[in-house]
JSON list of C-alpha atoms in Angstrom, two decimals:
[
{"chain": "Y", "resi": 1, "resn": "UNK", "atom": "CA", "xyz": [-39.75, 3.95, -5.26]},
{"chain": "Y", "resi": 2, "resn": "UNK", "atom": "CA", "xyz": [-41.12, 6.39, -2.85]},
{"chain": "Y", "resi": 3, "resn": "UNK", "atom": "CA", "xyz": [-39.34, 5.27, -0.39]},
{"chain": "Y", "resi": 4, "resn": "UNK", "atom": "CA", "xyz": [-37.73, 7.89, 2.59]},
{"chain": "Y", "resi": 5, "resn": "UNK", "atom": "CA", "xyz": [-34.49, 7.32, 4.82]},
{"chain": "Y", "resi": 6, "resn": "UNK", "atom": "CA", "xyz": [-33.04, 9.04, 7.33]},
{"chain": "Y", "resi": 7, "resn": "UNK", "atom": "CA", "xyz": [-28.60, 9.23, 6.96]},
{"chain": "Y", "resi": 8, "resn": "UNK", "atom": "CA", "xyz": [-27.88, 9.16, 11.03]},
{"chain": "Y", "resi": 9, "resn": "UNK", "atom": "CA", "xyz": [-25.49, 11.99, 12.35]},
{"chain": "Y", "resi": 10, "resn": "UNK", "atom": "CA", "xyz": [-21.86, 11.37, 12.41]},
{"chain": "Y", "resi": 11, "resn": "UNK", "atom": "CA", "xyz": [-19.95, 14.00, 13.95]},
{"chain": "Y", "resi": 12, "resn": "UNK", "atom": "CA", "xyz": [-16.52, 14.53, 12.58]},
{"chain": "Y", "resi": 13, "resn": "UNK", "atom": "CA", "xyz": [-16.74, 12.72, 9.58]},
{"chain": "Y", "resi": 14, "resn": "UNK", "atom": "CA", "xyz": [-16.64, 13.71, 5.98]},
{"chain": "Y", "resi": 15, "resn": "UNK", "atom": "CA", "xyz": [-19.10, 12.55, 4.16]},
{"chain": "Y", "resi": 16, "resn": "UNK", "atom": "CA", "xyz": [-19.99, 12.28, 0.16]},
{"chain": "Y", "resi": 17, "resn": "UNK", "atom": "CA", "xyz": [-23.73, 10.37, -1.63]},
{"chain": "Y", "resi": 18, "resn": "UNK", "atom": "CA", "xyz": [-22.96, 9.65, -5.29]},
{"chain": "Y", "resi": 19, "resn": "UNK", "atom": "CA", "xyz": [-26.90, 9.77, -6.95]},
{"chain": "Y", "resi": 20, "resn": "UNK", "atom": "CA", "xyz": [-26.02, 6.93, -9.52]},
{"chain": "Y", "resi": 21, "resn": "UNK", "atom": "CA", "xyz": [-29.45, 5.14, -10.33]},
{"chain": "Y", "resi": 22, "resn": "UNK", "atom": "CA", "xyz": [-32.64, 6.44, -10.20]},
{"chain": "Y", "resi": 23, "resn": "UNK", "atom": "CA", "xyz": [-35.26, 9.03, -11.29]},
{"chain": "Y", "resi": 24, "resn": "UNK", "atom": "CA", "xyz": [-34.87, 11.51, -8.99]},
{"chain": "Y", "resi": 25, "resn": "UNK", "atom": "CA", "xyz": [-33.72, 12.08, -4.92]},
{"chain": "Y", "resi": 26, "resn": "UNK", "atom": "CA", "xyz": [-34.26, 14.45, -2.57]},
{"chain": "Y", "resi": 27, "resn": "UNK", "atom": "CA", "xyz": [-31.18, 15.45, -0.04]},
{"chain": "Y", "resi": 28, "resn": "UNK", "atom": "CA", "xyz": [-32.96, 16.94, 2.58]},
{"chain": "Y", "resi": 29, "resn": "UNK", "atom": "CA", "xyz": [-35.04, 19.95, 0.24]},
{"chain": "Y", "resi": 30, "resn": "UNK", "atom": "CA", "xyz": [-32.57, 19.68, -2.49]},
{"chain": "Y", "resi": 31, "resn": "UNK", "atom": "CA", "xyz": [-33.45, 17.67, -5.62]},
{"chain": "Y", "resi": 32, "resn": "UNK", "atom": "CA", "xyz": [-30.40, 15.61, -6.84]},
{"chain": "Y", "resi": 33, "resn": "UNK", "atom": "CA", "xyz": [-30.51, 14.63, -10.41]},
{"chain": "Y", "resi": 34, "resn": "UNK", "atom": "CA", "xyz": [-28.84, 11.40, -11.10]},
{"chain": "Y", "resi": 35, "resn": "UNK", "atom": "CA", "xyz": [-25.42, 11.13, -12.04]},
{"chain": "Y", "resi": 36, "resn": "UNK", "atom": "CA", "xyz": [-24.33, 13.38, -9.33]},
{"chain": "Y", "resi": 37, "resn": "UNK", "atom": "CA", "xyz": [-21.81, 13.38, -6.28]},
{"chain": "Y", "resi": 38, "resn": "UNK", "atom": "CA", "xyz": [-22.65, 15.56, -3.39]},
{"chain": "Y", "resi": 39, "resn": "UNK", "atom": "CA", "xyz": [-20.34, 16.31, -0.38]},
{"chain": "Y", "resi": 40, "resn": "UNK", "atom": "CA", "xyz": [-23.18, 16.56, 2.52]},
{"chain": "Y", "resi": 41, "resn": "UNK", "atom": "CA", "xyz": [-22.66, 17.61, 6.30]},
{"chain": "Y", "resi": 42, "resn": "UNK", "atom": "CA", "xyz": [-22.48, 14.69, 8.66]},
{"chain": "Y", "resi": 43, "resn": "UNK", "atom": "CA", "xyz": [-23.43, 16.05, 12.03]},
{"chain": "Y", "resi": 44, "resn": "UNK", "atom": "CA", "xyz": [-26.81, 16.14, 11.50]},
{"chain": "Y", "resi": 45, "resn": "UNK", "atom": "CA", "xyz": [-29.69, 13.78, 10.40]},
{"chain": "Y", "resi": 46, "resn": "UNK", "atom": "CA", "xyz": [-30.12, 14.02, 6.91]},
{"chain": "Y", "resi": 47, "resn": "UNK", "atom": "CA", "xyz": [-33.41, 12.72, 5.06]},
{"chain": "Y", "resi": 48, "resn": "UNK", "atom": "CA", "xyz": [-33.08, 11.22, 1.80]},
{"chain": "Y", "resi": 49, "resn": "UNK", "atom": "CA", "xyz": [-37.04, 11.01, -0.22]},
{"chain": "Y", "resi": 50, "resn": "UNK", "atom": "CA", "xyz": [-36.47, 8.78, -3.51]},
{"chain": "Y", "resi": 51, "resn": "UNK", "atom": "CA", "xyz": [-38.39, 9.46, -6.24]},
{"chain": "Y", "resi": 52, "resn": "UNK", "atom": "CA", "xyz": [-40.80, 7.34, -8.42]},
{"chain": "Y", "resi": 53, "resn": "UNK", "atom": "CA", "xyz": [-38.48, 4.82, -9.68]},
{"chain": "Y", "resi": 54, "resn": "UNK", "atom": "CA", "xyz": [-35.71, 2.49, -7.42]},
{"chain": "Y", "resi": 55, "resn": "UNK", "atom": "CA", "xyz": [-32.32, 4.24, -6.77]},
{"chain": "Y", "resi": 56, "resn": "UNK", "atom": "CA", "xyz": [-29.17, 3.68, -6.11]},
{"chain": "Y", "resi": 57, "resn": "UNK", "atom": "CA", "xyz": [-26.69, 5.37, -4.41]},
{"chain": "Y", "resi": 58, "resn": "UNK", "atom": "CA", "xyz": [-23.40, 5.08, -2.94]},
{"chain": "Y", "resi": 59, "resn": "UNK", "atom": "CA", "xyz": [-22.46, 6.36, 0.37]},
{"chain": "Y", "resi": 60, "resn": "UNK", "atom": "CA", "xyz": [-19.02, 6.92, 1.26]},
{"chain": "Y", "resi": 61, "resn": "UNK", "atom": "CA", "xyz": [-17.55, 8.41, 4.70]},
{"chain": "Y", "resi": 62, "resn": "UNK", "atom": "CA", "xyz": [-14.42, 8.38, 6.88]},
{"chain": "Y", "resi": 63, "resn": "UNK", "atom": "CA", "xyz": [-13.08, 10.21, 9.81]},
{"chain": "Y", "resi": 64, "resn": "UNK", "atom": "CA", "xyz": [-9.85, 12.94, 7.91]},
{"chain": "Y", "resi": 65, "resn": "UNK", "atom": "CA", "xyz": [-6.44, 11.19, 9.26]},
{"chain": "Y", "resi": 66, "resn": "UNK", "atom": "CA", "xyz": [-4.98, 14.33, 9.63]},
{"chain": "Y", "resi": 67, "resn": "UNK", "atom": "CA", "xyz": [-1.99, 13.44, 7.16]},
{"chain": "Y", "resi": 68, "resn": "UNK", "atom": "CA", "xyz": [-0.80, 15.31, 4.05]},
{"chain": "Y", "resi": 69, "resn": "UNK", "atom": "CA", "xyz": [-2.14, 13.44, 0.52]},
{"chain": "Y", "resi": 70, "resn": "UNK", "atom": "CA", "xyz": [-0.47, 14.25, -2.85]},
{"chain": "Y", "resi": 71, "resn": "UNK", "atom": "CA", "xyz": [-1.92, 12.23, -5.42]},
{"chain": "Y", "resi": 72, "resn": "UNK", "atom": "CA", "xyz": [-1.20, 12.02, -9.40]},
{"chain": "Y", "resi": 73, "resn": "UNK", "atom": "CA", "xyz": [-2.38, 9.19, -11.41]},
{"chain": "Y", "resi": 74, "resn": "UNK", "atom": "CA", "xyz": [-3.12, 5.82, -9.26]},
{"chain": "Y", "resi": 75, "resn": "UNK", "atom": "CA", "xyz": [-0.75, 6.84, -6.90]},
{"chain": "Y", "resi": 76, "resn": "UNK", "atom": "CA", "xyz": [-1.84, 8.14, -3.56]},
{"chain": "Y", "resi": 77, "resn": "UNK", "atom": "CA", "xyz": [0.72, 9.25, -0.74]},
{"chain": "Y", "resi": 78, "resn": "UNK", "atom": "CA", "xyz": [1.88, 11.91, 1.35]},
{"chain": "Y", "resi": 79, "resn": "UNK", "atom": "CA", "xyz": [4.23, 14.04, -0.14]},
{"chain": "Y", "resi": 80, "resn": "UNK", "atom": "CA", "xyz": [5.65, 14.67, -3.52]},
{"chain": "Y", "resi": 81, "resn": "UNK", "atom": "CA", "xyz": [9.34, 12.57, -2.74]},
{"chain": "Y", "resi": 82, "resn": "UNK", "atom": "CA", "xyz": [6.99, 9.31, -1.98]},
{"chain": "Y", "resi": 83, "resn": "UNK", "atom": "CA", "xyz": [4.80, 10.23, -5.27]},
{"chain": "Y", "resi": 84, "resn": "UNK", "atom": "CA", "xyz": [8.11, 10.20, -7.25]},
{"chain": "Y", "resi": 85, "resn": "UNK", "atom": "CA", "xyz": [9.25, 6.79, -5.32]},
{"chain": "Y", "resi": 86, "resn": "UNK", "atom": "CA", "xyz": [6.35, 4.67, -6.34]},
{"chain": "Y", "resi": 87, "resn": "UNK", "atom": "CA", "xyz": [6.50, 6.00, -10.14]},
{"chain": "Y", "resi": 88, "resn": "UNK", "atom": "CA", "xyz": [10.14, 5.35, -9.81]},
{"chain": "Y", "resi": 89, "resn": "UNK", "atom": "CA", "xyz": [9.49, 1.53, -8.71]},
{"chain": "Y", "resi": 90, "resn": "UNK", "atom": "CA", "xyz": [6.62, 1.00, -11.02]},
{"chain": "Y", "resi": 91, "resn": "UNK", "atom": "CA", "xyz": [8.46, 1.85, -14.07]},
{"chain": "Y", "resi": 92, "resn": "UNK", "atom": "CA", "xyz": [11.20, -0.54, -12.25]},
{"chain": "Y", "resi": 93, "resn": "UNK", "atom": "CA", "xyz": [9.53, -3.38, -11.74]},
{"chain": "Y", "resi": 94, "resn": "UNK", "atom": "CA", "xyz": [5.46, -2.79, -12.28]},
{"chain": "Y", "resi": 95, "resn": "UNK", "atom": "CA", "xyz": [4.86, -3.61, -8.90]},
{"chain": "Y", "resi": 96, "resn": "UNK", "atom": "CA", "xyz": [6.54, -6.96, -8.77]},
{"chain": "Y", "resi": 97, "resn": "UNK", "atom": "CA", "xyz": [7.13, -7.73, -12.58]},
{"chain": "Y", "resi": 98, "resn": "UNK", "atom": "CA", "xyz": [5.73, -8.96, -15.44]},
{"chain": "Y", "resi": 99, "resn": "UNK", "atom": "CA", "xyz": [6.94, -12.50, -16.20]},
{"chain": "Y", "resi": 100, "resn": "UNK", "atom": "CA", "xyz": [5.58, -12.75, -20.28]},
{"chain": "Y", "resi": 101, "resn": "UNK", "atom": "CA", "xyz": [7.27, -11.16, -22.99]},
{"chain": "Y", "resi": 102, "resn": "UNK", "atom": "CA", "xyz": [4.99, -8.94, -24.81]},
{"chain": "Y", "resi": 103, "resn": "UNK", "atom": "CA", "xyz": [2.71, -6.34, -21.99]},
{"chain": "Y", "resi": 104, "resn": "UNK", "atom": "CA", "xyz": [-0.37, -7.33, -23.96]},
{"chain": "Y", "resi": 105, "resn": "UNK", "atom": "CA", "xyz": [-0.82, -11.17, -24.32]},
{"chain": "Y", "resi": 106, "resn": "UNK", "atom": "CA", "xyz": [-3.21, -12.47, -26.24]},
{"chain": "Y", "resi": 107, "resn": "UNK", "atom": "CA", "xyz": [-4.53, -15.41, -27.12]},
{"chain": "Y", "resi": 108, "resn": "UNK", "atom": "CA", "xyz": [-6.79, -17.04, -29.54]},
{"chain": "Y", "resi": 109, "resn": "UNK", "atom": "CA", "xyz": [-10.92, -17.28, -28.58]},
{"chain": "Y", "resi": 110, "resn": "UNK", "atom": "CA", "xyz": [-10.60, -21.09, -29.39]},
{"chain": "Y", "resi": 111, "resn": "UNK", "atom": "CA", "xyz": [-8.66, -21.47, -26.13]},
{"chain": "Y", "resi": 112, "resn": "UNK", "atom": "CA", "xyz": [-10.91, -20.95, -23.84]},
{"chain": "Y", "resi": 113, "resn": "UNK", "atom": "CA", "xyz": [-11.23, -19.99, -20.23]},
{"chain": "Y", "resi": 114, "resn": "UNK", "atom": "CA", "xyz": [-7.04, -20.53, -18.62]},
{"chain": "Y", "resi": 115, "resn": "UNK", "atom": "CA", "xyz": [-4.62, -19.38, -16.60]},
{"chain": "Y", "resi": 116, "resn": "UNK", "atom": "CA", "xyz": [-0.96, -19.29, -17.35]},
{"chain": "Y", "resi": 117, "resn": "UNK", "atom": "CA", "xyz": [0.88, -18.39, -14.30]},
{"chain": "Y", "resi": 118, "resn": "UNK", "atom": "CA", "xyz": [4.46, -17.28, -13.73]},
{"chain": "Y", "resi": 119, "resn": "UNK", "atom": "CA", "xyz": [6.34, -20.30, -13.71]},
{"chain": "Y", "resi": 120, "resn": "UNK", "atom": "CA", "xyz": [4.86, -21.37, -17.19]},
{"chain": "Y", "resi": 121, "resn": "UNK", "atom": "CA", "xyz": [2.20, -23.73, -15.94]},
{"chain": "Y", "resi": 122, "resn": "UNK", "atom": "CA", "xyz": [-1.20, -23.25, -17.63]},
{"chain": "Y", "resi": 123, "resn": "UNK", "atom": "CA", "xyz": [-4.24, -24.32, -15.61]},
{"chain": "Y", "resi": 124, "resn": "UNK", "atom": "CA", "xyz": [-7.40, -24.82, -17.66]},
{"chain": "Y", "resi": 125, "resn": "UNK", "atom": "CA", "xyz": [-11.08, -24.15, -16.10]},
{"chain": "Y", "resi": 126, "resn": "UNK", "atom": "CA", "xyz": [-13.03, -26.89, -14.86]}
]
């Protein structure tokens, strides 16, 4: 609570603070309610003043590769034919199969904590 922190400079970086926790921050002069994602510059200091509670925040950051990105769903690549690829081999395979029969399995609570893996051996927790 209270608490102030100075973000170092990182030139040629992008840079995002997601306010997740918290009463109130301070980005700089800007009040940040929580619950909020703010792209910030990078080559410059930045002061962060918390307000009268603990926070929490995430910081993320990374140098741009310079590559094309197309995303849709989970998938993440660089152009629309590799997109179409890995849908393609999900719906294939999911990604290296699914050995059970059903795409749900369930099991009773009684059982307890276990693992069956793919050759049909079930391990129980110790």
């Amino acid at each position: 609570a209270r608490a102030t922190f100075s973000l170092p400079a990182a030139a040629g970086v992008n840079r995002t603070l997601y306010f997740f926790r918290g009463q109130s921050l301070e980005l700089g002069t800007r009040r940040v309610p929580p619950n909020v994602g703010a792209r910030v510059r990078s080559d410059a200091v930045l002061t962060l003043s918390n307000g009268g509670q603990e926070s929490e925040l995430l910081v993320l950051q990374g140098r741009p590769i310079a590559e094309p990105v197309v995303q849709r769903g989970p998938f993440v690549m660089n152009d629309e034919r590799e997109i179409q690829q890995a849908f393609a081999d999900y719906r294939r395979t999911g990604f290296g199969g699914w050995p059970w029969k059903r795409s749900d399995p369930v099991h009773a609570r009684t059982e307890g904590r276990f693992a069956i893996h793919a050759d049909g051996r079930k391990e129980r927790a110790t």
